[in-house]
Short mmCIF file of C-alpha atoms and ligand atoms in Angstrom, two decimals:
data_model
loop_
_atom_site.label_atom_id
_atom_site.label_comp_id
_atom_site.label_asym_id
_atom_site.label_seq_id
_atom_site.Cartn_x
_atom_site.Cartn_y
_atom_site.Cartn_z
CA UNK A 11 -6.50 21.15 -17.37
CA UNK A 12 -4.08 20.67 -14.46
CA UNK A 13 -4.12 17.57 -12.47
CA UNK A 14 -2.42 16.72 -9.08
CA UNK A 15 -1.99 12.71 -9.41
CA UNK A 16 -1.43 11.46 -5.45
CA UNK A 17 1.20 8.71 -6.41
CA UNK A 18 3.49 6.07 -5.43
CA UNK A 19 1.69 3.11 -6.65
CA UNK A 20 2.00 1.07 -10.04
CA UNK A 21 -1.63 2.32 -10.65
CA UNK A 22 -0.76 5.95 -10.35
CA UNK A 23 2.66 5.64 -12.35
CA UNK A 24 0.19 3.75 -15.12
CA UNK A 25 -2.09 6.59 -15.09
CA UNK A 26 0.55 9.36 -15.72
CA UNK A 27 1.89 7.42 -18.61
CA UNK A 28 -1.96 7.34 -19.85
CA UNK A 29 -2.31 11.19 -19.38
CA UNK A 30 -0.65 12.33 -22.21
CA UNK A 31 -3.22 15.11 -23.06
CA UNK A 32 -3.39 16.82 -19.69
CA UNK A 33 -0.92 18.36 -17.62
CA UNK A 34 -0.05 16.29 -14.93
CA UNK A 35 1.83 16.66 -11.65
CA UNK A 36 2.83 13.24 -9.68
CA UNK A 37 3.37 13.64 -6.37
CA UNK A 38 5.74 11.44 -3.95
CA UNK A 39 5.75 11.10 -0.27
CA UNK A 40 10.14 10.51 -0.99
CA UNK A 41 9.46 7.99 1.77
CA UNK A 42 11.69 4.58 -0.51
CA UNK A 43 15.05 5.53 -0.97
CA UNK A 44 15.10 4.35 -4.33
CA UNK A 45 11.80 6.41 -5.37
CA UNK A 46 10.10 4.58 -8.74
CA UNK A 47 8.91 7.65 -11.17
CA UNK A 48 6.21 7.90 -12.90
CA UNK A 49 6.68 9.58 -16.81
CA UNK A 50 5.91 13.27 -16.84
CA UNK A 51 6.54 16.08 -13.72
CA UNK A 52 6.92 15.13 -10.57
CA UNK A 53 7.04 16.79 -7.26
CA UNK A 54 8.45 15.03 -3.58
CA UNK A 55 7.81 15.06 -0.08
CA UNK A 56 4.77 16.00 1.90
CA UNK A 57 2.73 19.15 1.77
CA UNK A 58 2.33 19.82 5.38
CA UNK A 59 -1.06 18.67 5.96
CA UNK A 60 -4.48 19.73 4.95
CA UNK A 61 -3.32 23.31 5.08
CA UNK A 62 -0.46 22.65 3.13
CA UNK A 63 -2.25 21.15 0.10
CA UNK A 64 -5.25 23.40 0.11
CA UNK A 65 -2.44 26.14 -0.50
CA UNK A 66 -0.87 23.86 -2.87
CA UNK A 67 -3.96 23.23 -4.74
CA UNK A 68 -4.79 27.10 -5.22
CA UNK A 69 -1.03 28.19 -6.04
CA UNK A 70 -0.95 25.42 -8.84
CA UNK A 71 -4.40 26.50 -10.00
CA UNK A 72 -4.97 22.51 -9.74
CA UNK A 73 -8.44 21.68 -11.75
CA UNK A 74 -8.85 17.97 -10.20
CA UNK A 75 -7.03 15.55 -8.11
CA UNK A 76 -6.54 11.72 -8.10
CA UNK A 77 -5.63 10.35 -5.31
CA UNK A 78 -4.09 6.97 -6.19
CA UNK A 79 -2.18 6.06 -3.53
CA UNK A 80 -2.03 3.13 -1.37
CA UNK A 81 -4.98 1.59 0.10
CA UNK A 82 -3.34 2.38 3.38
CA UNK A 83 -2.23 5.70 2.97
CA UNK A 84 -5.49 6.51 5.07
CA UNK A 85 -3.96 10.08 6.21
CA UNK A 86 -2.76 11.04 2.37
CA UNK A 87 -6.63 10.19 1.16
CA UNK A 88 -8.05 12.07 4.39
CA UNK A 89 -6.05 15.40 3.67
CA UNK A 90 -6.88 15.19 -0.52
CA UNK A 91 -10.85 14.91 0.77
CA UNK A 92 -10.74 17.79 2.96
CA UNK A 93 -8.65 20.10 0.53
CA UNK A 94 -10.25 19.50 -2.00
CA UNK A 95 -13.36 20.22 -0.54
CA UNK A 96 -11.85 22.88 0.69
CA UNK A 97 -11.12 24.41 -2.55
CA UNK A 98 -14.26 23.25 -4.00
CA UNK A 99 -11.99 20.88 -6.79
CA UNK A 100 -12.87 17.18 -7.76
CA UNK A 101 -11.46 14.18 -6.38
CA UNK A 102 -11.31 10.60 -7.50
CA UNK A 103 -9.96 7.71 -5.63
CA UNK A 104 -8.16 4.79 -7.84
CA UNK A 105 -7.76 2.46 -5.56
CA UNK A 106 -7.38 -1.37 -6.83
CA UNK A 107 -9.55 -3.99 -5.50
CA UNK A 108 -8.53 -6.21 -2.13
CA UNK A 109 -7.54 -9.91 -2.66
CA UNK A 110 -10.37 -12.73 -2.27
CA UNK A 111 -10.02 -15.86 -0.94
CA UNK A 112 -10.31 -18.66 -3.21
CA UNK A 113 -10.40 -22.43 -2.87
CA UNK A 114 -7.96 -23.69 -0.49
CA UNK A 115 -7.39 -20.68 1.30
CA UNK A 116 -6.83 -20.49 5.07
CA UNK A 117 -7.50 -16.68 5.43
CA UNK A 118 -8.31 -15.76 8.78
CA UNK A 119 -9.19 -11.11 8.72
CA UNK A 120 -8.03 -8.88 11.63
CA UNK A 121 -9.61 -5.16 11.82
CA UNK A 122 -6.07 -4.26 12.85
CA UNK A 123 -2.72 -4.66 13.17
CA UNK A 124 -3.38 -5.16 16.99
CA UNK A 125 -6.10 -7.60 16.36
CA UNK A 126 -3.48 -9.76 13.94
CA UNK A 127 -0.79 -9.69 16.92
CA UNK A 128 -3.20 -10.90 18.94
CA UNK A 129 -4.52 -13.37 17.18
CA UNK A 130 -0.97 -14.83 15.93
CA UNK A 131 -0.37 -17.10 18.37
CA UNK A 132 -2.90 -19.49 18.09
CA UNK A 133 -1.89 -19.83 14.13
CA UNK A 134 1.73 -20.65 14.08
CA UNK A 135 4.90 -20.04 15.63
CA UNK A 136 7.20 -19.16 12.77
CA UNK A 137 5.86 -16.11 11.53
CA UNK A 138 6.03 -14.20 7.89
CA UNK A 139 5.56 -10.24 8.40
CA UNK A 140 4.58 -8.46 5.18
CA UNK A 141 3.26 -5.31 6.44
CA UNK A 142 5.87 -3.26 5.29
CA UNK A 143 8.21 -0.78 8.30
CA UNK A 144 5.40 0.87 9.20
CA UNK A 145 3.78 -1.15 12.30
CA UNK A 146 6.17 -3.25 12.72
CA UNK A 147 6.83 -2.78 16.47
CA UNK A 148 3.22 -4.14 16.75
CA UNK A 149 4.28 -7.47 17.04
CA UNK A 150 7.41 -7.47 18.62
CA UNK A 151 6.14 -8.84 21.59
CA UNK A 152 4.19 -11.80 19.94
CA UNK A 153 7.48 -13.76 20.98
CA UNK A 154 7.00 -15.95 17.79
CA UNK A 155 10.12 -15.99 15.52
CA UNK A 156 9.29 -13.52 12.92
CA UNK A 157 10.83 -13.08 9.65
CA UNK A 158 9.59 -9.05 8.48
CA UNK A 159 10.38 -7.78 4.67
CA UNK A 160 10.66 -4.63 4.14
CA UNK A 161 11.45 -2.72 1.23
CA UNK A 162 13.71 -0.39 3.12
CA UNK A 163 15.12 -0.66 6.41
CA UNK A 164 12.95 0.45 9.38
CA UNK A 165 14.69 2.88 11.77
CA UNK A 166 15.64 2.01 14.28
CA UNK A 167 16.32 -1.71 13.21
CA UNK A 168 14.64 -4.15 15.46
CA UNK A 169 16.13 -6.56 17.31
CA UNK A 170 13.37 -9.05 18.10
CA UNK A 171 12.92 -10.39 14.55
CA UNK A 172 15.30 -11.52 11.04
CA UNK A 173 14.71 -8.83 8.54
CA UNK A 174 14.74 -9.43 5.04
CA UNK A 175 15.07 -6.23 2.67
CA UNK A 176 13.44 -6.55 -0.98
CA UNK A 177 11.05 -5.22 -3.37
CA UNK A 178 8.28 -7.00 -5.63
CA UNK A 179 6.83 -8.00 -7.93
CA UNK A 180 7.66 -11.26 -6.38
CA UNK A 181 6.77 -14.93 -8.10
CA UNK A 182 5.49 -17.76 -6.54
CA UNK A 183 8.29 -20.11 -7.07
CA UNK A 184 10.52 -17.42 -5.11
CA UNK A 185 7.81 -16.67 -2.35
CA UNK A 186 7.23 -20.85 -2.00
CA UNK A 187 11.16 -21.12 -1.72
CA UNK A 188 11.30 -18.45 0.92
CA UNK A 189 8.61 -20.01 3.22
CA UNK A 190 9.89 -23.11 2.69
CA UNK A 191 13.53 -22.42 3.69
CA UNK A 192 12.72 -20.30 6.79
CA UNK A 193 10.01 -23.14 7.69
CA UNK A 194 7.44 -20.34 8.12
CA UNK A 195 3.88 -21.65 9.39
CA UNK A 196 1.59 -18.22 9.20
CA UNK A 197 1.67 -15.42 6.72
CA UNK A 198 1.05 -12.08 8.00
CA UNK A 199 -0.07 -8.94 5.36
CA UNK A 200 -2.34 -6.08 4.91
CA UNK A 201 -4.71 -6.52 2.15
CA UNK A 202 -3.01 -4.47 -0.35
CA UNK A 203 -4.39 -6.16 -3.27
CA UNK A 204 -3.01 -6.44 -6.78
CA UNK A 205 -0.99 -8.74 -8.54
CA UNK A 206 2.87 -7.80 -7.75
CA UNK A 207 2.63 -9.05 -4.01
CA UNK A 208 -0.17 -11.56 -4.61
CA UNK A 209 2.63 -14.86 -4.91
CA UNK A 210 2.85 -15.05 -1.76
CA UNK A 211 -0.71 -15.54 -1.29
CA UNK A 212 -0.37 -17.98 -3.79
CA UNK A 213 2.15 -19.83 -2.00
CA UNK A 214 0.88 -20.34 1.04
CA UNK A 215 -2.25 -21.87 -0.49
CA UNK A 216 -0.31 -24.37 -1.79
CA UNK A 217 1.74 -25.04 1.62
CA UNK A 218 -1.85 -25.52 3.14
CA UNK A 219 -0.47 -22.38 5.46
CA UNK A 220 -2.89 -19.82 7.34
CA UNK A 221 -2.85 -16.43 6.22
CA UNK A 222 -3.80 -13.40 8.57
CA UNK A 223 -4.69 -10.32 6.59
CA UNK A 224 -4.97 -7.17 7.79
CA UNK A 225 -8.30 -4.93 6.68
CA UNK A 226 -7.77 -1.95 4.80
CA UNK A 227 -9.02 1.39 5.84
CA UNK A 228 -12.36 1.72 4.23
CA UNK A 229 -12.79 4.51 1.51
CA UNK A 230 -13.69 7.90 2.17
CA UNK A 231 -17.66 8.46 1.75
CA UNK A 232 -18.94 10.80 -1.16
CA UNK A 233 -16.07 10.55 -2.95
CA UNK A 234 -16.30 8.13 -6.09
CA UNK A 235 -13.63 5.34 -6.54
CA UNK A 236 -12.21 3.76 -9.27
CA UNK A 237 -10.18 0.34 -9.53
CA UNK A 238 -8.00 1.28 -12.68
CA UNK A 239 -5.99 3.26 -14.32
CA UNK A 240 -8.28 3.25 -17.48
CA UNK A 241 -11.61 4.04 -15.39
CA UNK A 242 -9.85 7.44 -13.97
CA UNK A 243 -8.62 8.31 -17.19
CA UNK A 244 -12.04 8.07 -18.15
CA UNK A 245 -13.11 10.09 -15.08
CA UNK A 246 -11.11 12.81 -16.28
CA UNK A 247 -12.36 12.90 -19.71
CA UNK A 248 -16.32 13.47 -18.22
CA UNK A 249 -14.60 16.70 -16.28
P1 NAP B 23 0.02 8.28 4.84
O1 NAP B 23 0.26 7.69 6.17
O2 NAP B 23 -1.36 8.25 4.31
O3 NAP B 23 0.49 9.80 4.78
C1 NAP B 23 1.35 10.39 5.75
C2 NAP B 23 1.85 11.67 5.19
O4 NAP B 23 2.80 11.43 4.13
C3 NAP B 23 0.79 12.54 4.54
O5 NAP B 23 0.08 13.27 5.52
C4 NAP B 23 1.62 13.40 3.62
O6 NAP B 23 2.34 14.38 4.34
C5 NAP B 23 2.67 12.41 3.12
N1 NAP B 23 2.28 11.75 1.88
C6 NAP B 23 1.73 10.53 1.70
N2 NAP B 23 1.55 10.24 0.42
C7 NAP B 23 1.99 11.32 -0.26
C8 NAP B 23 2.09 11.63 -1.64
N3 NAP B 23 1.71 10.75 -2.59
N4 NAP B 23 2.60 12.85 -1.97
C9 NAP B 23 3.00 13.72 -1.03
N5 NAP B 23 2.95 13.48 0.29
C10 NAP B 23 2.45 12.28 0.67
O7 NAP B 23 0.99 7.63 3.77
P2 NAP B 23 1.90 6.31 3.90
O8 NAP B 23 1.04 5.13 4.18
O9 NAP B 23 3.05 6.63 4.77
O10 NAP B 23 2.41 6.19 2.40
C11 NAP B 23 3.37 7.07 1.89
C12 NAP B 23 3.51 6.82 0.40
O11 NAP B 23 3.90 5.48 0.17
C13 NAP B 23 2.21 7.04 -0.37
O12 NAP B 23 2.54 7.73 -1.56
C14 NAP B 23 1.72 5.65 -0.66
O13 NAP B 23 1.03 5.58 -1.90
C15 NAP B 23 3.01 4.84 -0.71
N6 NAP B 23 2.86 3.46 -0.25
C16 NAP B 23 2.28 3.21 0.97
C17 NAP B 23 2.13 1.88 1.38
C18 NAP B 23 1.46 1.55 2.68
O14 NAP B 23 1.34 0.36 2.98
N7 NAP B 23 1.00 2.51 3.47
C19 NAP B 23 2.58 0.85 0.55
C20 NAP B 23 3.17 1.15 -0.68
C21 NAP B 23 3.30 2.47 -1.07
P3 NAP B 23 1.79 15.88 4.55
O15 NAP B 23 0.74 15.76 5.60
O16 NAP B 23 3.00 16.64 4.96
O17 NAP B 23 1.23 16.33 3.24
#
């Protein structure tokens, strides 16, 4: 059985070290300089579209895809749904659950990145941006100070707010730390779920601050979802 494993998660590179029994091609958008690799083959960059990866799908005589990437990657889990429908081959979403608030929590949801811009203003003035590069430009014109991390650096590098480039898993001690020495009073981040970016979540319970999060696309319909590793491994197995 051939699989095409839609990567650049932790989930996906924890589900190609659990495929040992199938043969299984990861596949990287080659977006992060410093690309993380899952075990076992992997391909890089885009296929061109829906085109592109129906073609892809027949030429590597794929048997079933899993699409495990981001819970933003809305376009990557749009074109896997429509080739693979095209080609008549099975798809599975792994995508791990969203955060929930718990006790203590100022969370305040935007539909949008828009929506959050707007709605910054009346939170706080120093502002923490953890949306990634992508959308970033979206609030440049909040004119809040803004502190944005970023894995890498966005191009071309804004001017209107202090960058900061890193890479989780962060820790809460760390994340408390950085709020506390930039004197940050709102969080900003997409609800990406899982537990390497969570700390800062974390933190700003604890610093009483609001949090806006950003809604993630919702998942495609028809298609089923997982939330782990283990459950599409066992997805596999009933194919
Ligand atoms: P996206 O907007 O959904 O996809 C844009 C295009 O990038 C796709 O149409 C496809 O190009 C290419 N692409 C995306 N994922 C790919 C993959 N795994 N393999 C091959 N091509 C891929 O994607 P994105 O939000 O830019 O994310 C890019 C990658 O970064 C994904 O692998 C995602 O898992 C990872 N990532 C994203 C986020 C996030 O917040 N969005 C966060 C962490 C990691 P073609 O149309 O040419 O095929």
């Amino acid at each position: 059985m051939k699989v095409l494993l839609l990567g650049g998660t932790g989930e996906a590179r924890a589900l190609a070290a659990l495929l040992t029994d199938v043969d299984v091609v990861s596949s990287l958008a080659g977006r992060t300089k410093d690309l993380r690799l899952p075990p076992g083959e992997v391909r890089v960059g885009g296929f061109g579209g829906v085109d592109g990866l129906t073609r892809w799908l027949q030429e590597n005589r794929v048997d079933a895809v899993i699409d495990a990437t981001h819970p933003f990657a809305a376009t990557m889990t749009e074109h896997a749904v429509a080739a693979t429908r095209a080609v008549g081959v099975p798809l599975l979403v792994l995508r791990r659950p969203g955060w929930v608030a718990g006790p203590g929590d100022d969370w305040h949801w935007a539909e949008t990145a828009d929506d959050a811009a707007e709605l910054l203003p009346s939170l706080g003035a120093r502002v923490f941006l953890t949306i990634g590069r992508q959308g970033l430009e979206t609030f440049a014109n909040t004119g809040l100070w803004t502190l944005a991390r970023c894995v890498d650096p966005p191009e071309p590098a804004p001017t209107w707010c202090t960058l900061l480039l890193d890479r989780g898993p962060y820790d809460v001690a760390g994340e408390l730390d950085l709020l506390r020495r930039h004197r940050i009073d709102v969080l900003v981040t997409k609800d990406s779920g899982g537990p390497q970016t969570e700390a800062k979540l974390t933190a700003a319970r604890e610093l009483r601050l609001p949090v806006i999060l950003i809604h993630r696309p919702a998942a495609p319909l028809g298609v089923p979802v997982v939330e782990t590793p283990a459950a599409a491994a066992a997805w596999l197995q009933t194919l």
